[in-house]
Amino acid sequence: MEASSPLSLVYLLVVIYAICYQLQAPLEPFLVDKLVTGDAASGAYASLQSFFAFIQLVGSFAVGYCIDRLGLRAMFVLNFAGCAASYAMLANANTIEMLFASKLPSVLQAGFLCAQ
């Protein structure tokens, strides 16, 4: 029974990661609309999504390499630290630049890659 406890904890953390990751997507259009006025809001939102996709693309390769070098435990810690930093910056973003900067720590957000 003790052997399944760490595995259950990993699954729980990955579920929490997935929920938090998916909850930020519906909030972003409202944040962009609040931070950018007028017709530029739709362009800013598209740019934000493209920037995030690029960061995730680079991050998946970086995390894969780091998993091989550092191991899964270290990458899970870095993954959740990156998540916490990204969500904290997102919560405190009061300019569009801060919203873009909140996506930079997401380079470490490859929790599903770590979970595999």
PDB file of C-alpha atoms in Angstrom:
ATOM      1  CA  MET A   1       0.000   0.000   0.000  1.00  0.00           C
ATOM      2  CA  GLU A   2       2.881   2.366   0.697  1.00  0.00           C
ATOM      3  CA  ALA A   3       4.233   2.009  -2.845  1.00  0.00           C
ATOM      4  CA  SER A   4       1.054   3.452  -4.344  1.00  0.00           C
ATOM      5  CA  SER A   5       1.089   6.529  -2.099  1.00  0.00           C
ATOM      6  CA  PRO A   6       3.858   8.422  -3.977  1.00  0.00           C
ATOM      7  CA  LEU A   7       2.273   7.473  -7.286  1.00  0.00           C
ATOM      8  CA  SER A   8      -1.118   8.715  -6.086  1.00  0.00           C
ATOM      9  CA  LEU A   9       0.505  11.985  -5.059  1.00  0.00           C
ATOM     10  CA  VAL A  10       2.039  12.365  -8.528  1.00  0.00           C
ATOM     11  CA  TYR A  11      -1.345  11.759 -10.157  1.00  0.00           C
ATOM     12  CA  LEU A  12      -3.010  14.254  -7.834  1.00  0.00           C
ATOM     13  CA  LEU A  13      -0.385  16.893  -8.628  1.00  0.00           C
ATOM     14  CA  VAL A  14      -0.762  16.322 -12.362  1.00  0.00           C
ATOM     15  CA  VAL A  15      -4.560  16.660 -12.076  1.00  0.00           C
ATOM     16  CA  ILE A  16      -4.155  19.929 -10.146  1.00  0.00           C
ATOM     17  CA  TYR A  17      -1.636  21.100 -12.768  1.00  0.00           C
ATOM     18  CA  ALA A  18      -4.075  20.294 -15.587  1.00  0.00           C
ATOM     19  CA  ILE A  19      -6.974  22.064 -13.902  1.00  0.00           C
ATOM     20  CA  CYS A  20      -4.936  25.212 -13.232  1.00  0.00           C
ATOM     21  CA  TYR A  21      -3.495  25.148 -16.736  1.00  0.00           C
ATOM     22  CA  GLN A  22      -6.956  24.959 -18.289  1.00  0.00           C
ATOM     23  CA  LEU A  23      -8.508  27.556 -15.973  1.00  0.00           C
ATOM     24  CA  GLN A  24      -6.203  30.314 -17.177  1.00  0.00           C
ATOM     25  CA  ALA A  25      -7.413  30.083 -20.800  1.00  0.00           C
ATOM     26  CA  PRO A  26     -10.957  31.421 -20.208  1.00  0.00           C
ATOM     27  CA  LEU A  27      -9.622  34.293 -18.092  1.00  0.00           C
ATOM     28  CA  GLU A  28      -7.117  35.642 -20.591  1.00  0.00           C
ATOM     29  CA  PRO A  29      -9.576  37.273 -23.041  1.00  0.00           C
ATOM     30  CA  PHE A  30     -11.084  39.252 -20.162  1.00  0.00           C
ATOM     31  CA  LEU A  31      -7.646  40.286 -18.899  1.00  0.00           C
ATOM     32  CA  VAL A  32      -6.563  41.414 -22.355  1.00  0.00           C
ATOM     33  CA  ASP A  33      -9.824  43.312 -22.831  1.00  0.00           C
ATOM     34  CA  LYS A  34      -9.264  45.034 -19.483  1.00  0.00           C
ATOM     35  CA  LEU A  35      -5.632  45.921 -20.240  1.00  0.00           C
ATOM     36  CA  VAL A  36      -5.985  46.880 -23.920  1.00  0.00           C
ATOM     37  CA  THR A  37      -8.720  49.215 -25.032  1.00  0.00           C
ATOM     38  CA  GLY A  38     -10.459  49.375 -28.354  1.00  0.00           C
ATOM     39  CA  ASP A  39      -9.958  47.255 -31.423  1.00  0.00           C
ATOM     40  CA  ALA A  40      -6.371  46.430 -30.484  1.00  0.00           C
ATOM     41  CA  ALA A  41      -7.591  43.941 -27.871  1.00  0.00           C
ATOM     42  CA  SER A  42      -8.259  41.157 -30.366  1.00  0.00           C
ATOM     43  CA  GLY A  43      -4.816  41.569 -31.916  1.00  0.00           C
ATOM     44  CA  ALA A  44      -3.199  41.619 -28.486  1.00  0.00           C
ATOM     45  CA  TYR A  45      -5.012  38.432 -27.514  1.00  0.00           C
ATOM     46  CA  ALA A  46      -3.899  36.711 -30.723  1.00  0.00           C
ATOM     47  CA  SER A  47      -0.327  37.833 -30.090  1.00  0.00           C
ATOM     48  CA  LEU A  48      -0.500  36.566 -26.514  1.00  0.00           C
ATOM     49  CA  GLN A  49      -1.721  33.147 -27.647  1.00  0.00           C
ATOM     50  CA  SER A  50       0.983  32.935 -30.324  1.00  0.00           C
ATOM     51  CA  PHE A  51       3.649  33.943 -27.816  1.00  0.00           C
ATOM     52  CA  PHE A  52       2.397  31.316 -25.350  1.00  0.00           C
ATOM     53  CA  ALA A  53       2.402  28.610 -28.042  1.00  0.00           C
ATOM     54  CA  PHE A  54       5.972  29.507 -28.986  1.00  0.00           C
ATOM     55  CA  ILE A  55       7.090  29.417 -25.338  1.00  0.00           C
ATOM     56  CA  GLN A  56       5.440  26.005 -24.930  1.00  0.00           C
ATOM     57  CA  LEU A  57       7.144  24.719 -28.081  1.00  0.00           C
ATOM     58  CA  VAL A  58      10.568  25.778 -26.849  1.00  0.00           C
ATOM     59  CA  GLY A  59       9.749  24.550 -23.356  1.00  0.00           C
ATOM     60  CA  SER A  60       8.791  21.051 -24.437  1.00  0.00           C
ATOM     61  CA  PHE A  61      12.216  20.520 -25.995  1.00  0.00           C
ATOM     62  CA  ALA A  62      13.979  22.102 -23.026  1.00  0.00           C
ATOM     63  CA  VAL A  63      12.038  20.056 -20.480  1.00  0.00           C
ATOM     64  CA  GLY A  64      12.644  16.838 -22.422  1.00  0.00           C
ATOM     65  CA  TYR A  65      16.373  17.523 -22.401  1.00  0.00           C
ATOM     66  CA  CYS A  66      16.329  18.423 -18.693  1.00  0.00           C
ATOM     67  CA  ILE A  67      14.390  15.272 -17.820  1.00  0.00           C
ATOM     68  CA  ASP A  68      17.192  13.245 -19.364  1.00  0.00           C
ATOM     69  CA  ARG A  69      19.860  15.233 -17.513  1.00  0.00           C
ATOM     70  CA  LEU A  70      18.259  16.060 -14.143  1.00  0.00           C
ATOM     71  CA  GLY A  71      15.635  13.358 -13.698  1.00  0.00           C
ATOM     72  CA  LEU A  72      11.890  13.406 -13.242  1.00  0.00           C
ATOM     73  CA  ARG A  73      11.779  14.543  -9.629  1.00  0.00           C
ATOM     74  CA  ALA A  74      13.845  17.629 -10.299  1.00  0.00           C
ATOM     75  CA  MET A  75      11.766  18.480 -13.361  1.00  0.00           C
ATOM     76  CA  PHE A  76       8.499  18.075 -11.454  1.00  0.00           C
ATOM     77  CA  VAL A  77       9.806  20.548  -8.895  1.00  0.00           C
ATOM     78  CA  LEU A  78      10.882  22.978 -11.640  1.00  0.00           C
ATOM     79  CA  ASN A  79       7.567  22.449 -13.429  1.00  0.00           C
ATOM     80  CA  PHE A  80       5.482  23.340 -10.391  1.00  0.00           C
ATOM     81  CA  ALA A  81       7.789  26.254  -9.540  1.00  0.00           C
ATOM     82  CA  GLY A  82       7.305  27.564 -13.081  1.00  0.00           C
ATOM     83  CA  CYS A  83       3.544  27.120 -12.737  1.00  0.00           C
ATOM     84  CA  ALA A  84       3.475  28.997  -9.445  1.00  0.00           C
ATOM     85  CA  ALA A  85       5.576  31.845 -10.859  1.00  0.00           C
ATOM     86  CA  SER A  86       3.452  32.075 -13.999  1.00  0.00           C
ATOM     87  CA  TYR A  87       0.152  32.089 -12.105  1.00  0.00           C
ATOM     88  CA  ALA A  88       1.421  34.624  -9.562  1.00  0.00           C
ATOM     89  CA  MET A  89       2.539  36.949 -12.357  1.00  0.00           C
ATOM     90  CA  LEU A  90      -0.761  36.414 -14.191  1.00  0.00           C
ATOM     91  CA  ALA A  91      -2.732  37.293 -11.061  1.00  0.00           C
ATOM     92  CA  ASN A  92      -0.745  40.507 -10.572  1.00  0.00           C
ATOM     93  CA  ALA A  93      -0.600  41.594 -14.219  1.00  0.00           C
ATOM     94  CA  ASN A  94      -1.744  45.191 -14.564  1.00  0.00           C
ATOM     95  CA  THR A  95      -0.258  45.892 -18.001  1.00  0.00           C
ATOM     96  CA  ILE A  96      -0.241  43.930 -21.238  1.00  0.00           C
ATOM     97  CA  GLU A  97       3.541  43.643 -20.931  1.00  0.00           C
ATOM     98  CA  MET A  98       3.152  41.933 -17.547  1.00  0.00           C
ATOM     99  CA  LEU A  99       0.635  39.584 -19.113  1.00  0.00           C
ATOM    100  CA  PHE A 100       3.195  38.628 -21.751  1.00  0.00           C
ATOM    101  CA  ALA A 101       5.903  38.322 -19.071  1.00  0.00           C
ATOM    102  CA  SER A 102       3.653  35.966 -17.090  1.00  0.00           C
ATOM    103  CA  LYS A 103       4.014  33.481 -19.951  1.00  0.00           C
ATOM    104  CA  LEU A 104       7.818  33.299 -19.694  1.00  0.00           C
ATOM    105  CA  PRO A 105       7.936  30.913 -16.699  1.00  0.00           C
ATOM    106  CA  SER A 106       5.628  28.605 -18.633  1.00  0.00           C
ATOM    107  CA  VAL A 107       8.695  27.435 -20.537  1.00  0.00           C
ATOM    108  CA  LEU A 108       8.955  24.943 -17.652  1.00  0.00           C
ATOM    109  CA  GLN A 109       5.289  23.926 -17.804  1.00  0.00           C
ATOM    110  CA  ALA A 110       5.512  20.521 -19.358  1.00  0.00           C
ATOM    111  CA  GLY A 111       3.864  18.580 -16.581  1.00  0.00           C
ATOM    112  CA  PHE A 112       2.335  16.035 -18.893  1.00  0.00           C
ATOM    113  CA  LEU A 113       5.741  15.359 -20.381  1.00  0.00           C
ATOM    114  CA  CYS A 114       7.061  14.752 -16.880  1.00  0.00           C
ATOM    115  CA  ALA A 115       4.078  12.563 -16.003  1.00  0.00           C
ATOM    116  CA  GLN A 116       4.658  10.237 -18.908  1.00  0.00           C
TER     117      GLN A 116
END
